[in-house]
Tab-separated table of C-alpha atoms in Angstrom:
chain	number	residue	atom	x	y	z
W	1	MET	CA	-174.004	-182.237	-156.377
W	2	THR	CA	-177.077	-184.355	-155.699
W	3	LYS	CA	-179.334	-185.454	-158.541
W	4	CYS	CA	-181.085	-182.567	-160.293
W	5	PRO	CA	-184.883	-182.335	-159.939
W	6	SER	CA	-186.980	-182.774	-163.093
W	7	TRP	CA	-187.968	-179.092	-163.263
W	8	LEU	CA	-184.323	-178.209	-163.859
W	9	THR	CA	-183.665	-180.718	-166.634
W	10	GLU	CA	-186.823	-180.752	-168.767
W	11	LYS	CA	-186.571	-179.731	-172.422
W	12	TRP	CA	-186.919	-176.062	-173.235
W	13	THR	CA	-190.116	-174.538	-174.575
W	14	THR	CA	-191.313	-170.938	-174.723
W	15	VAL	CA	-193.680	-171.648	-171.857
W	16	TYR	CA	-190.886	-172.769	-169.583
W	17	ILE	CA	-188.709	-169.685	-169.995
W	18	GLU	CA	-191.673	-167.411	-169.322
W	19	THR	CA	-192.557	-169.462	-166.252
W	20	PHE	CA	-188.965	-169.465	-165.048
W	21	LEU	CA	-188.654	-165.695	-165.443
W	22	HIS	CA	-191.898	-165.154	-163.548
W	23	ARG	CA	-190.616	-167.319	-160.700
W	24	ILE	CA	-187.232	-165.565	-160.724
W	25	ARG	CA	-189.023	-162.277	-160.132
W	26	GLU	CA	-191.326	-163.596	-157.397
W	27	ASP	CA	-189.055	-166.087	-155.628
W	28	TYR	CA	-185.704	-164.335	-155.872
W	29	LEU	CA	-185.624	-160.706	-156.974
W	30	ASP	CA	-188.664	-159.610	-154.928
W	31	THR	CA	-187.454	-161.442	-151.829
W	32	LYS	CA	-183.714	-161.967	-151.410
W	33	LEU	CA	-182.648	-159.025	-153.610
W	34	ARG	CA	-185.516	-156.638	-152.908
W	35	LEU	CA	-183.380	-153.959	-151.258
W	36	SER	CA	-180.177	-154.489	-153.228
W	37	LYS	CA	-178.411	-151.761	-155.186
W	38	GLY	CA	-179.745	-151.429	-158.742
W	39	ILE	CA	-182.681	-153.814	-158.308
W	40	ASN	CA	-184.977	-151.631	-160.443
W	41	GLU	CA	-182.547	-151.920	-163.353
W	42	ILE	CA	-182.384	-155.700	-162.896
W	43	ASN	CA	-186.175	-155.936	-162.822
W	44	TRP	CA	-186.264	-154.009	-166.102
W	45	TYR	CA	-183.932	-156.525	-167.742
W	46	MET	CA	-185.902	-159.483	-166.414
W	47	ASP	CA	-189.221	-158.014	-167.531
W	48	HIS	CA	-187.861	-157.489	-171.046
W	49	ALA	CA	-186.473	-161.018	-171.092
W	50	ARG	CA	-189.930	-162.319	-170.243
W	51	TYR	CA	-191.963	-160.121	-172.585
W	52	ASN	CA	-189.597	-160.656	-175.527
W	53	VAL	CA	-188.769	-164.293	-174.687
W	54	ASP	CA	-185.119	-163.267	-174.988
W	55	PRO	CA	-182.588	-164.706	-172.513
W	56	THR	CA	-179.830	-162.314	-173.629
W	57	TYR	CA	-181.348	-159.788	-171.212
W	58	LEU	CA	-180.158	-162.012	-168.360
W	59	ILE	CA	-176.606	-161.618	-169.645
W	60	LYS	CA	-177.035	-157.847	-169.769
W	61	ALA	CA	-178.367	-157.925	-166.210
W	62	HIS	CA	-175.346	-159.910	-165.073
W	63	THR	CA	-172.901	-157.380	-166.547
W	64	ALA	CA	-174.741	-154.290	-165.261
W	65	GLU	CA	-173.021	-152.374	-162.463
W	66	THR	CA	-175.383	-153.424	-159.660
W	67	ASP	CA	-175.213	-155.748	-156.656
W	68	TYR	CA	-177.193	-158.429	-158.508
W	69	TYR	CA	-174.292	-160.487	-159.885
W	70	LYS	CA	-172.380	-160.240	-156.606
W	71	LEU	CA	-175.314	-161.506	-154.533
W	72	LEU	CA	-176.152	-164.255	-157.023
W	73	ASN	CA	-172.562	-165.485	-156.829
W	74	GLU	CA	-172.639	-165.330	-153.018
W	75	HIS	CA	-175.758	-167.496	-152.987
W	76	LEU	CA	-174.234	-169.979	-155.442
W	77	ALA	CA	-170.988	-170.112	-153.464
W	78	SER	CA	-172.929	-171.186	-150.368
W	79	VAL	CA	-174.264	-174.325	-152.110
W	80	LYS	CA	-173.086	-177.474	-150.330
W	81	GLY	CA	-174.506	-180.097	-152.709
W	82	THR	CA	-177.414	-181.270	-150.557
W	83	GLU	CA	-181.083	-181.866	-151.374
W	84	ALA	CA	-181.976	-178.711	-149.453
W	85	ASP	CA	-180.056	-176.590	-151.956
W	86	TRP	CA	-182.692	-177.245	-154.632
W	87	SER	CA	-185.512	-175.764	-152.523
W	88	ASP	CA	-184.363	-172.214	-153.260
W	89	ARG	CA	-185.438	-172.319	-156.888
W	90	GLY	CA	-184.974	-168.680	-157.889
W	91	LYS	CA	-181.224	-168.766	-158.352
W	92	TRP	CA	-181.389	-172.157	-160.100
W	93	TYR	CA	-183.817	-170.825	-162.700
W	94	ILE	CA	-181.265	-168.119	-163.494
W	95	VAL	CA	-178.481	-170.700	-163.773
W	96	ARG	CA	-180.648	-172.958	-165.945
W	97	ILE	CA	-181.466	-170.185	-168.422
W	98	MET	CA	-177.956	-168.752	-168.643
W	99	CYS	CA	-176.215	-172.109	-168.928
W	100	THR	CA	-178.552	-174.146	-171.113
W	101	HIS	CA	-181.043	-172.061	-173.086
W	102	PRO	CA	-180.619	-172.867	-176.809
W	103	ALA	CA	-180.845	-169.186	-177.784
W	104	LEU	CA	-177.546	-168.613	-175.954
W	105	ASP	CA	-175.708	-171.534	-177.542
W	106	ARG	CA	-174.260	-169.266	-180.242
W	107	PHE	CA	-172.214	-167.522	-177.544
W	108	SER	CA	-170.549	-170.749	-176.382
W	109	PHE	CA	-166.779	-170.350	-176.044
W	110	THR	CA	-163.844	-172.729	-175.949
W	111	GLY	CA	-160.249	-171.585	-175.715
W	112	MET	CA	-158.100	-169.557	-173.333
W	113	SER	CA	-159.357	-166.890	-170.955
W	114	TYR	CA	-157.719	-164.949	-168.147
W	115	GLN	CA	-158.512	-163.545	-164.733
W	116	ARG	CA	-156.430	-161.363	-162.417
W	117	GLY	CA	-156.744	-162.380	-158.774
W	118	THR	CA	-154.868	-162.977	-155.549
W	119	PHE	CA	-152.758	-165.972	-154.596
W	120	THR	CA	-151.343	-167.277	-151.337
W	121	GLU	CA	-148.644	-169.900	-150.892
W	122	ASN	CA	-150.009	-173.469	-150.783
W	123	GLN	CA	-153.413	-172.307	-152.040
W	124	PHE	CA	-153.241	-174.854	-154.883
W	125	THR	CA	-151.082	-177.832	-155.769
W	126	VAL	CA	-150.234	-178.987	-159.282
W	127	GLY	CA	-152.445	-181.898	-160.313
W	128	SER	CA	-155.310	-181.049	-157.962
W	129	LEU	CA	-158.888	-180.501	-159.142
W	130	ILE	CA	-160.926	-177.425	-158.270
W	131	MET	CA	-164.587	-176.664	-158.913
W	132	ASN	CA	-165.843	-173.210	-159.780
W	133	LYS	CA	-169.179	-172.721	-157.966
W	134	VAL	CA	-170.081	-169.267	-159.326
W	135	PHE	CA	-170.361	-167.365	-162.599
W	136	LEU	CA	-166.708	-166.525	-163.160
W	137	SER	CA	-165.855	-163.345	-165.059
W	138	THR	CA	-162.712	-163.669	-167.199
W	139	SER	CA	-161.352	-161.997	-170.334
W	140	LYS	CA	-160.219	-163.467	-173.640
W	141	ASP	CA	-157.685	-160.623	-173.917
W	142	ARG	CA	-154.859	-160.885	-171.418
W	143	GLN	CA	-153.691	-157.353	-172.191
W	144	VAL	CA	-156.956	-155.958	-170.823
W	145	LEU	CA	-156.019	-157.394	-167.431
W	146	GLU	CA	-152.328	-156.538	-167.628
W	147	GLN	CA	-153.199	-152.847	-167.767
W	148	ALA	CA	-153.988	-153.099	-164.063
W	149	ALA	CA	-150.945	-152.885	-161.814
W	150	ALA	CA	-149.818	-156.121	-160.175
W	151	ASP	CA	-148.917	-156.375	-156.483
W	152	GLU	CA	-146.969	-158.844	-154.358
W	153	GLN	CA	-149.928	-161.238	-154.060
W	154	SER	CA	-151.160	-160.812	-157.621
W	155	ALA	CA	-151.815	-163.843	-159.799
W	156	MET	CA	-152.881	-164.382	-163.382
W	157	TYR	CA	-155.284	-167.293	-163.689
W	158	ILE	CA	-155.172	-168.872	-167.142
W	159	PHE	CA	-158.213	-171.003	-167.955
W	160	GLU	CA	-158.286	-173.520	-170.788
W	161	ILE	CA	-161.991	-174.003	-171.516
W	162	ARG	CA	-162.478	-177.250	-173.426
W	163	LYS	CA	-166.146	-178.189	-173.099
W	164	HIS	CA	-168.843	-176.676	-175.333
W	165	GLY	CA	-171.553	-174.972	-173.323
W	166	SER	CA	-169.482	-174.312	-170.212
W	167	ALA	CA	-168.566	-170.676	-170.972
W	168	MET	CA	-169.915	-167.782	-173.032
W	169	ASP	CA	-168.247	-165.032	-175.048
W	170	ILE	CA	-170.479	-162.135	-174.028
W	171	GLU	CA	-168.511	-159.224	-175.511
W	172	SER	CA	-171.282	-158.428	-178.006
W	173	ILE	CA	-174.049	-158.255	-175.376
W	174	SER	CA	-172.165	-157.013	-172.311
W	175	GLU	CA	-172.735	-153.562	-170.890
W	176	TYR	CA	-168.908	-153.260	-170.985
W	177	PRO	CA	-167.754	-154.753	-174.318
W	178	GLN	CA	-164.234	-153.339	-173.906
W	179	GLU	CA	-163.604	-155.965	-171.213
W	180	LYS	CA	-163.944	-158.750	-173.831
W	181	GLU	CA	-165.584	-160.878	-171.188
W	182	ILE	CA	-165.764	-164.649	-171.121
W	183	LEU	CA	-168.279	-165.819	-168.519
W	184	ILE	CA	-167.482	-169.285	-167.169
W	185	HIS	CA	-170.515	-171.198	-165.919
W	186	PRO	CA	-170.822	-172.529	-162.369
W	187	PHE	CA	-169.712	-176.052	-161.424
W	188	CYS	CA	-166.978	-176.471	-164.003
W	189	VAL	CA	-164.048	-178.587	-162.833
W	190	PHE	CA	-160.472	-177.564	-163.651
W	191	LYS	CA	-157.151	-179.299	-163.099
W	192	VAL	CA	-154.211	-177.230	-161.866
W	193	VAL	CA	-151.643	-177.784	-164.626
W	194	SER	CA	-148.855	-175.475	-163.488
W	195	ILE	CA	-147.953	-172.766	-160.999
W	196	LYS	CA	-145.026	-170.553	-161.906
W	197	CYS	CA	-143.624	-167.113	-161.270
W	198	ASN	CA	-143.624	-164.558	-164.076
W	199	SER	CA	-140.831	-162.177	-163.094
W	200	ILE	CA	-141.554	-159.815	-165.980
W	201	HIS	CA	-145.056	-159.049	-164.736
W	202	ASN	CA	-144.251	-159.627	-161.052
W	203	GLU	CA	-147.030	-162.148	-160.596
W	204	VAL	CA	-147.755	-165.840	-160.239
W	205	GLU	CA	-149.278	-167.622	-163.247
W	206	ILE	CA	-151.697	-170.449	-162.517
W	207	GLU	CA	-152.733	-172.601	-165.477
W	208	LEU	CA	-156.061	-174.410	-165.177
W	209	ARG	CA	-157.337	-176.936	-167.722
W	210	GLN	CA	-160.999	-177.918	-167.809
W	211	ASN	CA	-161.857	-181.560	-167.282
W	212	LYS	CA	-163.906	-182.365	-170.413
W	213	ALA	CA	-165.283	-185.572	-168.897
W	214	ASP	CA	-166.695	-183.767	-165.869
W	215	LYS	CA	-170.322	-184.626	-165.140
W	216	ASN	CA	-170.642	-183.087	-161.697
W	217	CYS	CA	-173.439	-180.767	-162.724
W	218	CYS	CA	-176.541	-181.808	-164.605
W	219	ILE	CA	-177.238	-178.287	-165.885
W	220	GLN	CA	-174.234	-178.253	-168.218
């Protein structure tokens, strides 16, 4: 990533979060997401976040069953690390609030979390580093994921989150608390520790350990 602009790294005040939320509505929700599924529900969450100066509403918005979180992740995944990426401020205001606002620090999580996904041969190699560019939904309870049937290309991704402020335990504020969700922030770097076959569950297990010294993203 290129150097962060000052508007993304300044210290938090009440004025800033209100300003950010106003710009999120005008520059992002009312433009790029205007016709998306569930946008009225998302606007409701954002309005309440602004009026109550409460960033937890952004977490609720992210877990709501709408197209919002999918489109936000698509836009983040398209980031190439150039100066031009910072010009689209709407999505960065969302990232800034969710990743760094002090009111959300109490939800910070370190430990193990899990995600069921697909895997193809030679997709990863042991010892390589990978960067997560989106908000990654995982669970702190492996059994929640094991209830879903595995297939021939199924993989269990095991994340070891080691850095404070790089993931949140959002079970208590999620719209779906039974998922016991851990939300990993964008631009975390993980090392592939091991890749092995679990014959009992008929799936590949991929262990990923966070690089604590990573400084690739200034918003963490």
